mmCIF file of C-alpha atoms in Angstrom:
data_model
loop_
_atom_site.group_PDB
_atom_site.id
_atom_site.type_symbol
_atom_site.label_atom_id
_atom_site.label_comp_id
_atom_site.label_asym_id
_atom_site.label_seq_id
_atom_site.Cartn_x
_atom_site.Cartn_y
_atom_site.Cartn_z
ATOM 1 C CA MET C 295 11.701 -13.314 -18.514
ATOM 2 C CA SER C 296 11.807 -11.455 -15.206
ATOM 3 C CA GLN C 297 13.560 -12.870 -12.183
ATOM 4 C CA LEU C 298 14.376 -11.821 -8.667
ATOM 5 C CA SER C 299 17.204 -9.395 -9.262
ATOM 6 C CA ASN C 300 20.632 -9.506 -7.659
ATOM 7 C CA ARG C 301 21.678 -6.207 -9.229
ATOM 8 C CA PRO C 302 21.940 -3.196 -6.952
ATOM 9 C CA LEU C 303 18.775 -1.144 -7.287
ATOM 10 C CA SER C 304 20.909 1.951 -7.911
ATOM 11 C CA ASP C 305 22.273 0.263 -11.068
ATOM 12 C CA THR C 306 18.806 -0.715 -12.285
ATOM 13 C CA LEU C 307 17.596 2.862 -11.782
ATOM 14 C CA GLU C 308 20.562 4.240 -13.742
ATOM 15 C CA LEU C 309 19.159 6.643 -16.348
ATOM 16 C CA THR C 310 21.849 7.393 -18.924
ATOM 17 C CA SER C 311 21.088 4.185 -20.840
ATOM 18 C CA LEU C 312 17.481 5.304 -21.327
ATOM 19 C CA GLY C 313 18.463 7.870 -23.910
ATOM 20 C CA SER C 314 19.816 11.368 -24.230
ATOM 21 C CA GLU C 315 18.711 14.318 -22.144
ATOM 22 C CA GLY C 316 15.026 14.980 -22.688
ATOM 23 C CA GLU C 317 14.222 11.274 -23.150
ATOM 24 C CA ARG C 318 14.781 10.049 -19.602
ATOM 25 C CA ARG C 319 11.150 9.787 -18.623
ATOM 26 C CA VAL C 320 9.895 7.571 -15.835
ATOM 27 C CA VAL C 321 6.437 6.397 -14.803
ATOM 28 C CA ILE C 322 5.782 5.017 -11.328
ATOM 29 C CA VAL C 323 2.560 3.044 -10.866
ATOM 30 C CA GLY C 324 1.120 2.218 -7.452
ATOM 31 C CA HIS C 325 -1.738 -0.054 -6.466
ATOM 32 C CA LYS C 326 -5.394 0.958 -6.428
ATOM 33 C CA SER C 327 -6.744 2.613 -3.275
ATOM 34 C CA PRO C 328 -3.179 3.653 -2.391
ATOM 35 C CA ASP C 329 -1.992 3.602 1.198
ATOM 36 C CA GLY C 330 0.931 5.230 2.965
ATOM 37 C CA ASP C 331 3.504 2.643 1.933
ATOM 38 C CA CYS C 332 2.501 2.902 -1.719
ATOM 39 C CA ILE C 333 2.485 6.704 -1.804
ATOM 40 C CA GLY C 334 5.564 7.177 0.371
ATOM 41 C CA SER C 335 7.582 4.678 -1.673
ATOM 42 C CA ALA C 336 6.515 6.187 -5.007
ATOM 43 C CA LEU C 337 7.313 9.745 -3.892
ATOM 44 C CA ALA C 338 10.676 8.646 -2.511
ATOM 45 C CA LEU C 339 11.607 7.084 -5.856
ATOM 46 C CA ARG C 340 10.428 10.208 -7.662
ATOM 47 C CA SER C 341 12.725 12.374 -5.526
ATOM 48 C CA TYR C 342 15.644 9.996 -6.048
ATOM 49 C CA LEU C 343 15.221 9.742 -9.827
ATOM 50 C CA LEU C 344 14.890 13.485 -10.325
ATOM 51 C CA ALA C 345 18.095 13.950 -8.353
ATOM 52 C CA ARG C 346 19.802 11.405 -10.605
ATOM 53 C CA GLY C 347 18.833 13.272 -13.754
ATOM 54 C CA ALA C 348 15.400 12.093 -14.840
ATOM 55 C CA ASP C 349 13.693 14.577 -17.147
ATOM 56 C CA GLU C 350 10.217 13.699 -15.921
ATOM 57 C CA VAL C 351 8.834 11.342 -13.265
ATOM 58 C CA SER C 352 5.084 10.728 -13.228
ATOM 59 C CA ILE C 353 3.205 8.827 -10.514
ATOM 60 C CA MET C 354 -0.164 7.206 -11.290
ATOM 61 C CA VAL C 355 -2.681 5.498 -9.008
ATOM 62 C CA VAL C 356 -6.324 4.498 -9.221
ATOM 63 C CA GLY C 357 -8.243 6.080 -6.368
ATOM 64 C CA ARG C 358 -7.776 9.050 -4.065
ATOM 65 C CA VAL C 359 -4.605 9.673 -2.128
ATOM 66 C CA PRO C 360 -5.593 9.854 1.571
ATOM 67 C CA ASP C 361 -5.740 13.433 2.823
ATOM 68 C CA ASN C 362 -3.141 12.837 5.538
ATOM 69 C CA LEU C 363 -0.528 11.986 2.880
ATOM 70 C CA LEU C 364 -1.016 15.009 0.636
ATOM 71 C CA TRP C 365 1.646 17.024 2.488
ATOM 72 C CA LEU C 366 4.435 14.614 1.487
ATOM 73 C CA PRO C 367 6.970 16.187 -0.922
ATOM 74 C CA GLY C 368 5.735 15.834 -4.503
ATOM 75 C CA ALA C 369 2.252 14.532 -3.628
ATOM 76 C CA GLU C 370 0.621 17.345 -5.590
ATOM 77 C CA THR C 371 1.990 15.846 -8.826
ATOM 78 C CA ILE C 372 0.316 12.424 -8.467
ATOM 79 C CA HIS C 373 -2.226 11.467 -11.119
ATOM 80 C CA GLN C 374 -5.250 10.156 -9.199
ATOM 81 C CA LEU C 375 -7.422 8.249 -11.658
ATOM 82 C CA SER C 376 -11.022 7.110 -11.631
ATOM 83 C CA PRO C 377 -13.319 5.532 -14.258
ATOM 84 C CA GLN C 378 -14.328 9.085 -15.190
ATOM 85 C CA SER C 379 -10.774 10.328 -15.794
ATOM 86 C CA ASP C 380 -9.638 11.660 -19.152
ATOM 87 C CA LEU C 381 -7.179 8.966 -20.193
ATOM 88 C CA GLU C 382 -5.622 10.667 -23.210
ATOM 89 C CA PRO C 383 -2.971 12.584 -21.198
ATOM 90 C CA ILE C 384 -2.173 9.355 -19.320
ATOM 91 C CA ARG C 385 -1.715 7.455 -22.584
ATOM 92 C CA GLN C 386 0.687 10.129 -23.809
ATOM 93 C CA ILE C 387 2.757 9.994 -20.621
ATOM 94 C CA LEU C 388 2.953 6.200 -20.747
ATOM 95 C CA ALA C 389 3.875 6.258 -24.436
ATOM 96 C CA GLN C 390 6.913 8.424 -23.636
ATOM 97 C CA ALA C 391 8.093 6.371 -20.643
ATOM 98 C CA ARG C 392 11.462 4.648 -20.851
ATOM 99 C CA LEU C 393 11.464 3.323 -17.275
ATOM 100 C CA LEU C 394 8.346 1.842 -15.657
ATOM 101 C CA LEU C 395 8.330 1.128 -11.920
ATOM 102 C CA LEU C 396 5.563 -0.978 -10.363
ATOM 103 C CA VAL C 397 5.645 -0.189 -6.666
ATOM 104 C CA ASP C 398 4.092 -1.930 -3.647
ATOM 105 C CA PHE C 399 2.092 -4.579 -5.491
ATOM 106 C CA ASN C 400 2.798 -8.009 -6.944
ATOM 107 C CA HIS C 401 0.595 -8.407 -10.035
ATOM 108 C CA LEU C 402 -1.129 -6.237 -12.628
ATOM 109 C CA GLY C 403 -4.580 -6.914 -11.202
ATOM 110 C CA ARG C 404 -3.706 -4.751 -8.208
ATOM 111 C CA ILE C 405 -3.446 -1.623 -10.369
ATOM 112 C CA GLY C 406 -7.177 -1.273 -10.971
ATOM 113 C CA ASN C 407 -9.184 0.093 -13.862
ATOM 114 C CA PRO C 408 -8.836 2.188 -15.957
ATOM 115 C CA LEU C 409 -5.040 2.189 -15.540
ATOM 116 C CA GLU C 410 -4.408 -1.558 -15.551
ATOM 117 C CA GLY C 411 -5.042 -2.018 -19.269
ATOM 118 C CA LEU C 412 -2.895 0.970 -20.235
ATOM 119 C CA VAL C 413 0.054 -0.314 -18.225
ATOM 120 C CA ALA C 414 -0.362 -3.815 -19.680
ATOM 121 C CA GLU C 415 0.096 -2.321 -23.157
ATOM 122 C CA ILE C 416 3.614 -1.043 -22.432
ATOM 123 C CA VAL C 417 4.961 -3.752 -20.115
ATOM 124 C CA GLY C 418 7.312 -5.924 -22.154
ATOM 125 C CA LYS C 419 8.012 -3.379 -24.871
ATOM 126 C CA PRO C 420 11.731 -3.481 -25.704
ATOM 127 C CA GLU C 421 12.110 0.284 -25.394
ATOM 128 C CA VAL C 422 10.696 0.295 -21.843
ATOM 129 C CA ARG C 423 12.692 -1.017 -18.887
ATOM 130 C CA SER C 424 10.154 -2.363 -16.375
ATOM 131 C CA VAL C 425 10.855 -3.041 -12.712
ATOM 132 C CA MET C 426 8.740 -4.291 -9.804
ATOM 133 C CA ILE C 427 9.611 -3.340 -6.201
ATOM 134 C CA ASP C 428 7.422 -4.973 -3.585
ATOM 135 C CA HIS C 429 7.165 -7.016 -0.393
ATOM 136 C CA HIS C 430 4.003 -9.045 -1.001
ATOM 137 C CA PRO C 431 4.097 -12.829 -1.568
ATOM 138 C CA GLU C 432 4.068 -14.462 -4.996
ATOM 139 C CA PRO C 433 5.145 -11.712 -7.411
ATOM 140 C CA GLU C 434 3.948 -12.184 -10.979
ATOM 141 C CA MET C 435 6.972 -13.729 -12.652
ATOM 142 C CA GLY C 436 7.520 -13.073 -16.338
ATOM 143 C CA LEU C 437 5.817 -9.703 -16.182
ATOM 144 C CA VAL C 438 8.678 -7.221 -15.923
ATOM 145 C CA ASP C 439 12.393 -7.109 -16.665
ATOM 146 C CA GLU C 440 13.503 -7.179 -13.041
ATOM 147 C CA ILE C 441 11.807 -7.879 -9.718
ATOM 148 C CA TYR C 442 12.968 -6.736 -6.298
ATOM 149 C CA SER C 443 10.843 -8.699 -3.858
ATOM 150 C CA ASP C 444 11.342 -9.472 -0.173
ATOM 151 C CA THR C 445 8.380 -10.764 1.796
ATOM 152 C CA SER C 446 10.328 -10.425 5.037
ATOM 153 C CA ALA C 447 10.425 -6.631 4.610
ATOM 154 C CA CYS C 448 7.896 -4.830 6.793
ATOM 155 C CA ALA C 449 7.200 -2.242 4.079
ATOM 156 C CA THR C 450 8.153 -1.447 0.513
ATOM 157 C CA GLY C 451 9.568 1.855 1.760
ATOM 158 C CA PHE C 452 11.913 -0.005 4.089
ATOM 159 C CA LEU C 453 12.845 -2.383 1.256
ATOM 160 C CA ILE C 454 13.769 0.539 -1.005
ATOM 161 C CA ALA C 455 15.967 2.042 1.703
ATOM 162 C CA GLU C 456 17.711 -1.320 2.133
ATOM 163 C CA LEU C 457 18.110 -1.874 -1.605
ATOM 164 C CA LEU C 458 19.827 1.482 -1.880
ATOM 165 C CA GLY C 459 22.424 0.390 0.640
ATOM 166 C CA GLY C 460 20.728 0.877 3.986
ATOM 167 C CA SER C 461 22.818 2.498 6.683
ATOM 168 C CA GLU C 462 26.045 1.438 4.930
ATOM 169 C CA SER C 463 25.557 3.633 1.854
ATOM 170 C CA ARG C 464 25.607 7.347 1.064
ATOM 171 C CA GLU C 465 23.103 6.861 -1.785
ATOM 172 C CA LEU C 466 20.311 8.622 0.093
ATOM 173 C CA GLU C 467 22.499 11.577 1.042
ATOM 174 C CA LEU C 468 23.807 11.940 -2.494
ATOM 175 C CA TYR C 469 20.515 11.715 -4.351
ATOM 176 C CA GLY C 470 17.547 11.547 -2.020
ATOM 177 C CA GLY C 471 18.115 13.894 0.855
ATOM 178 C CA ALA C 472 15.577 14.833 3.507
ATOM 179 C CA ASP C 473 12.553 14.667 1.217
ATOM 180 C CA MET C 474 13.259 11.110 0.128
ATOM 181 C CA ALA C 475 14.107 10.024 3.668
ATOM 182 C CA THR C 476 10.853 11.531 4.942
ATOM 183 C CA CYS C 477 8.825 9.661 2.324
ATOM 184 C CA LEU C 478 10.561 6.355 3.090
ATOM 185 C CA LEU C 479 10.044 6.784 6.823
ATOM 186 C CA ALA C 480 6.376 7.674 6.283
ATOM 187 C CA ALA C 481 5.977 4.538 4.148
ATOM 188 C CA THR C 482 7.583 2.386 6.832
ATOM 189 C CA TYR C 483 5.616 3.894 9.705
ATOM 190 C CA THR C 484 2.255 3.532 7.955
ATOM 191 C CA ASP C 485 2.717 -0.119 6.982
ATOM 192 C CA THR C 486 3.839 -1.029 10.500
ATOM 193 C CA GLY C 487 1.329 1.129 12.377
ATOM 194 C CA LEU C 488 4.147 3.165 13.896
ATOM 195 C CA LEU C 489 6.240 0.017 14.461
ATOM 196 C CA ARG C 490 3.418 -1.854 16.196
ATOM 197 C CA HIS C 491 3.190 -4.774 13.769
ATOM 198 C CA GLY C 492 5.006 -6.464 10.915
ATOM 199 C CA ALA C 493 8.602 -7.659 10.793
ATOM 200 C CA ILE C 494 10.192 -5.441 13.469
ATOM 201 C CA THR C 495 13.906 -6.238 13.396
ATOM 202 C CA PRO C 496 17.192 -4.686 14.564
ATOM 203 C CA LYS C 497 17.962 -3.891 10.910
ATOM 204 C CA LEU C 498 14.754 -1.870 10.711
ATOM 205 C CA PHE C 499 15.826 0.345 13.592
ATOM 206 C CA ARG C 500 19.272 0.839 12.068
ATOM 207 C CA THR C 501 17.642 1.886 8.801
ATOM 208 C CA ILE C 502 15.299 4.287 10.599
ATOM 209 C CA ALA C 503 18.291 5.813 12.376
ATOM 210 C CA HIS C 504 19.957 6.321 8.988
ATOM 211 C CA LEU C 505 16.829 7.957 7.547
ATOM 212 C CA LEU C 506 16.752 10.331 10.521
ATOM 213 C CA GLU C 507 20.425 11.165 9.978
ATOM 214 C CA VAL C 508 19.647 12.022 6.346
ATOM 215 C CA GLY C 509 16.887 14.364 7.498
ATOM 216 C CA ALA C 510 13.632 12.392 7.755
ATOM 217 C CA ARG C 511 11.060 14.473 9.632
ATOM 218 C CA HIS C 512 9.829 12.050 12.290
ATOM 219 C CA GLU C 513 7.735 14.493 14.301
ATOM 220 C CA GLU C 514 5.989 15.848 11.222
ATOM 221 C CA ILE C 515 5.170 12.332 10.015
ATOM 222 C CA VAL C 516 3.647 11.368 13.356
ATOM 223 C CA LEU C 517 1.685 14.614 13.676
ATOM 224 C CA ARG C 518 0.387 14.869 10.115
ATOM 225 C CA ILE C 519 -0.307 11.198 9.398
ATOM 226 C CA PHE C 520 -1.202 9.667 12.760
ATOM 227 C CA LYS C 521 -2.570 12.637 14.679
ATOM 228 C CA SER C 522 -4.589 14.479 12.075
ATOM 229 C CA ASP C 523 -7.965 12.751 12.183
ATOM 230 C CA LYS C 524 -11.011 14.572 10.961
ATOM 231 C CA LEU C 525 -13.592 15.011 13.712
ATOM 232 C CA ASN C 526 -16.032 12.961 11.642
ATOM 233 C CA ARG C 527 -13.560 10.068 11.533
ATOM 234 C CA GLN C 528 -13.300 10.096 15.323
ATOM 235 C CA ARG C 529 -17.079 9.975 15.535
ATOM 236 C CA LEU C 530 -17.114 7.167 12.989
ATOM 237 C CA LEU C 531 -14.625 5.231 15.115
ATOM 238 C CA GLY C 532 -16.932 5.422 18.122
ATOM 239 C CA TYR C 533 -19.838 4.289 15.975
ATOM 240 C CA ILE C 534 -17.830 1.330 14.651
ATOM 241 C CA ILE C 535 -16.809 0.208 18.136
ATOM 242 C CA ASN C 536 -20.269 0.592 19.669
ATOM 243 C CA GLU C 537 -22.612 -0.367 16.851
ATOM 244 C CA ARG C 538 -20.824 -2.008 13.942
ATOM 245 C CA THR C 539 -18.357 -4.463 15.488
ATOM 246 C CA THR C 540 -19.106 -8.005 16.615
ATOM 247 C CA TYR C 541 -16.564 -9.261 19.153
ATOM 248 C CA ASP C 542 -16.307 -13.018 19.676
ATOM 249 C CA LEU C 543 -13.897 -13.262 22.587
ATOM 250 C CA ASP C 544 -14.162 -17.057 22.761
ATOM 251 C CA LEU C 545 -13.073 -17.279 19.131
ATOM 252 C CA GLY C 546 -10.672 -14.344 19.399
ATOM 253 C CA VAL C 547 -12.182 -12.609 16.376
ATOM 254 C CA ALA C 548 -13.756 -9.197 15.716
ATOM 255 C CA VAL C 549 -15.607 -8.279 12.518
ATOM 256 C CA PHE C 550 -17.120 -4.961 11.479
ATOM 257 C CA THR C 551 -18.846 -3.578 8.417
ATOM 258 C CA LEU C 552 -19.582 -0.201 6.885
ATOM 259 C CA ARG C 553 -22.382 0.411 4.414
ATOM 260 C CA GLN C 554 -22.625 3.333 2.044
ATOM 261 C CA GLU C 555 -25.230 4.933 4.301
ATOM 262 C CA ASP C 556 -22.574 5.095 7.036
ATOM 263 C CA PHE C 557 -20.204 7.010 4.776
ATOM 264 C CA ASP C 558 -23.017 9.435 3.945
ATOM 265 C CA ARG C 559 -24.035 9.808 7.585
ATOM 266 C CA PHE C 560 -20.541 10.768 8.753
ATOM 267 C CA GLY C 561 -19.491 12.630 5.605
ATOM 268 C CA ILE C 562 -16.382 10.559 5.018
ATOM 269 C CA GLU C 563 -14.655 8.983 2.036
ATOM 270 C CA PRO C 564 -13.262 5.428 1.730
ATOM 271 C CA GLY C 565 -9.735 6.754 2.273
ATOM 272 C CA ASP C 566 -10.776 7.986 5.717
ATOM 273 C CA THR C 567 -11.077 4.372 6.900
ATOM 274 C CA GLU C 568 -7.336 3.717 6.536
ATOM 275 C CA GLY C 569 -6.037 2.024 9.695
ATOM 276 C CA LEU C 570 -9.419 1.437 11.333
ATOM 277 C CA VAL C 571 -9.122 -2.315 10.781
ATOM 278 C CA ASN C 572 -6.309 -2.394 13.357
ATOM 279 C CA VAL C 573 -8.357 -0.894 16.204
ATOM 280 C CA PRO C 574 -10.095 -4.096 17.469
ATOM 281 C CA LEU C 575 -6.689 -5.773 17.799
ATOM 282 C CA ASP C 576 -6.157 -3.589 20.878
ATOM 283 C CA VAL C 577 -8.805 -5.629 22.717
ATOM 284 C CA ALA C 578 -7.295 -8.348 24.907
ATOM 285 C CA GLY C 579 -7.876 -11.784 23.420
ATOM 286 C CA ILE C 580 -8.595 -10.645 19.856
ATOM 287 C CA ARG C 581 -6.356 -12.496 17.392
ATOM 288 C CA ALA C 582 -7.974 -11.575 14.067
ATOM 289 C CA VAL C 583 -10.078 -8.756 12.614
ATOM 290 C CA ALA C 584 -12.012 -8.384 9.385
ATOM 291 C CA PHE C 585 -13.418 -5.143 7.992
ATOM 292 C CA LEU C 586 -15.932 -5.210 5.136
ATOM 293 C CA ARG C 587 -17.201 -2.136 3.318
ATOM 294 C CA GLU C 588 -19.587 -1.406 0.519
ATOM 295 C CA GLN C 589 -18.617 0.888 -2.309
ATOM 296 C CA ARG C 590 -20.680 3.729 -3.692
ATOM 297 C CA ASP C 591 -21.240 1.970 -6.997
ATOM 298 C CA PRO C 592 -23.446 -1.079 -6.246
ATOM 299 C CA ASP C 593 -21.797 -2.944 -9.126
ATOM 300 C CA GLU C 594 -18.379 -2.672 -7.463
ATOM 301 C CA PRO C 595 -17.222 -5.544 -5.200
ATOM 302 C CA VAL C 596 -17.273 -5.464 -1.410
ATOM 303 C CA LYS C 597 -13.827 -4.563 -0.051
ATOM 304 C CA ILE C 598 -12.465 -6.810 2.709
ATOM 305 C CA SER C 599 -9.445 -6.172 4.930
ATOM 306 C CA PHE C 600 -7.967 -8.701 7.351
ATOM 307 C CA ARG C 601 -5.531 -8.210 10.228
ATOM 308 C CA SER C 602 -4.168 -10.632 12.812
ATOM 309 C CA GLN C 603 -1.686 -11.098 15.627
ATOM 310 C CA GLY C 604 0.990 -13.725 16.118
ATOM 311 C CA ASN C 605 0.946 -16.857 13.972
ATOM 312 C CA LEU C 606 -2.556 -16.494 12.538
ATOM 313 C CA PRO C 607 -2.254 -16.316 8.702
ATOM 314 C CA VAL C 608 -5.257 -14.270 7.593
ATOM 315 C CA ASN C 609 -3.876 -14.265 4.060
ATOM 316 C CA GLU C 610 -5.080 -17.879 3.867
ATOM 317 C CA VAL C 611 -8.693 -16.744 4.314
ATOM 318 C CA ALA C 612 -8.244 -13.958 1.781
ATOM 319 C CA SER C 613 -6.746 -16.373 -0.732
ATOM 320 C CA LYS C 614 -8.905 -19.458 -0.269
ATOM 321 C CA LEU C 615 -12.317 -17.818 -0.074
ATOM 322 C CA PHE C 616 -11.905 -14.609 -2.076
ATOM 323 C CA ASP C 617 -8.894 -15.036 -4.383
ATOM 324 C CA GLY C 618 -7.219 -12.230 -2.466
ATOM 325 C CA GLY C 619 -3.861 -12.199 -0.758
ATOM 326 C CA GLY C 620 -1.311 -10.359 1.298
ATOM 327 C CA HIS C 621 0.862 -11.057 4.313
ATOM 328 C CA LEU C 622 0.445 -13.451 7.223
ATOM 329 C CA ASN C 623 -0.909 -10.665 9.470
ATOM 330 C CA ALA C 624 -2.354 -8.283 6.876
ATOM 331 C CA ALA C 625 -4.350 -9.232 3.796
ATOM 332 C CA GLY C 626 -7.117 -7.983 1.544
ATOM 333 C CA ALA C 627 -9.730 -9.247 -0.857
ATOM 334 C CA GLU C 628 -12.855 -8.336 -2.819
ATOM 335 C CA TYR C 629 -16.227 -10.066 -3.108
ATOM 336 C CA GLN C 630 -18.535 -9.620 -6.058
ATOM 337 C CA GLY C 631 -21.862 -9.923 -4.288
ATOM 338 C CA THR C 632 -23.772 -8.605 -1.296
ATOM 339 C CA LEU C 633 -22.235 -7.468 1.961
ATOM 340 C CA THR C 634 -24.393 -10.006 3.797
ATOM 341 C CA ASP C 635 -23.043 -12.913 1.748
ATOM 342 C CA ALA C 636 -19.463 -11.667 2.090
ATOM 343 C CA LEU C 637 -19.916 -11.384 5.864
ATOM 344 C CA ALA C 638 -21.097 -14.979 6.128
ATOM 345 C CA LEU C 639 -18.045 -16.198 4.206
ATOM 346 C CA VAL C 640 -15.687 -14.140 6.354
ATOM 347 C CA TRP C 641 -17.057 -15.659 9.559
ATOM 348 C CA GLN C 642 -16.834 -19.126 8.045
ATOM 349 C CA GLY C 643 -13.227 -18.562 7.045
ATOM 350 C CA LEU C 644 -12.116 -17.057 10.340
ATOM 351 C CA ARG C 645 -13.744 -19.807 12.410
ATOM 352 C CA GLN C 646 -11.899 -22.409 10.367
ATOM 353 C CA LEU C 647 -8.658 -20.480 10.597
ATOM 354 C CA VAL C 648 -8.774 -20.248 14.389
ATOM 355 C CA GLN C 649 -9.534 -23.961 14.533
ATOM 356 C CA ASP C 650 -6.537 -24.724 12.303
ATOM 357 C CA TYR C 651 -4.204 -22.416 14.248
ATOM 358 C CA PRO C 652 -5.162 -22.644 17.934
ATOM 359 C CA GLY C 653 -3.240 -20.745 20.563
ATOM 360 C CA GLY C 654 -2.676 -17.254 21.828
ATOM 361 C CA ARG C 655 -1.026 -14.247 20.264
ATOM 362 C CA ASP C 656 2.436 -15.783 20.044
#
């Protein structure tokens, strides 16, 4: 049975025990609709494992990698799956894996179809060492051989850097180098909104300093991830603020929605909405935000993202009303039904939450 591991991550990722040369094959699986922390963390581990002697490292996700992450080292190798994907090559890669890493998610249901079932088939096989590395609450115990979980970590990328010794170790210099450091810093920056939210600690800044010493490309990350909006996304942002967002300043809540017709109107993809949920938090007095969006397939559930400031645990709304989850200030969920019905439930949940947790941003 899996347990929270006390072993150094570098020992767990040791490859010689997987077999002789030619057999050291690794698969890294991220969560569906991958974000910067997921992709940055997976690519960092890929770089590290190849440097340590892996014969092949494959990364798999369900959904498109956001365009502003495709420049990260190794991103061109990621298998981006959809329900229409040819799964036979994926089955073959998984069948040859000797090390399986589940990165930036806490249970199999976060993988998404069609990959979830394929991964479930190999987890637990004696010839496959399986490891989870994540910072979300309530990891699925009993699933993998070892779990590295720390809910106090602001990002999985930061957690990986710490697990490999942080600023006290030469592990990154020896095996990761500038490419790995860049991916870890990108992961950390994206999950904290450029250090604007999450667990911002002195240790985090020491780790960032170490990543910069190893060669992380700070300016390139900021320019290519945070300052590379498509013009249509900027126009969409104005539309959201002016026409799609309801601000309740007395309640301290803002909620906005996007329908499929909005995506068509502005010529954008779901990945282009990454980070938009944080924008209303810049308005004075807003403590919590919810963003709901339809998907192109009407049979697919409504996607819901929650963000908050201070002590307001939006993960309670995600969990209680939608069987979702996440962190105190950042959570997500899905609703199998209409956008209108989901919207009514979101307002109900947020009103109750603000009543249960009165106060300002602190």
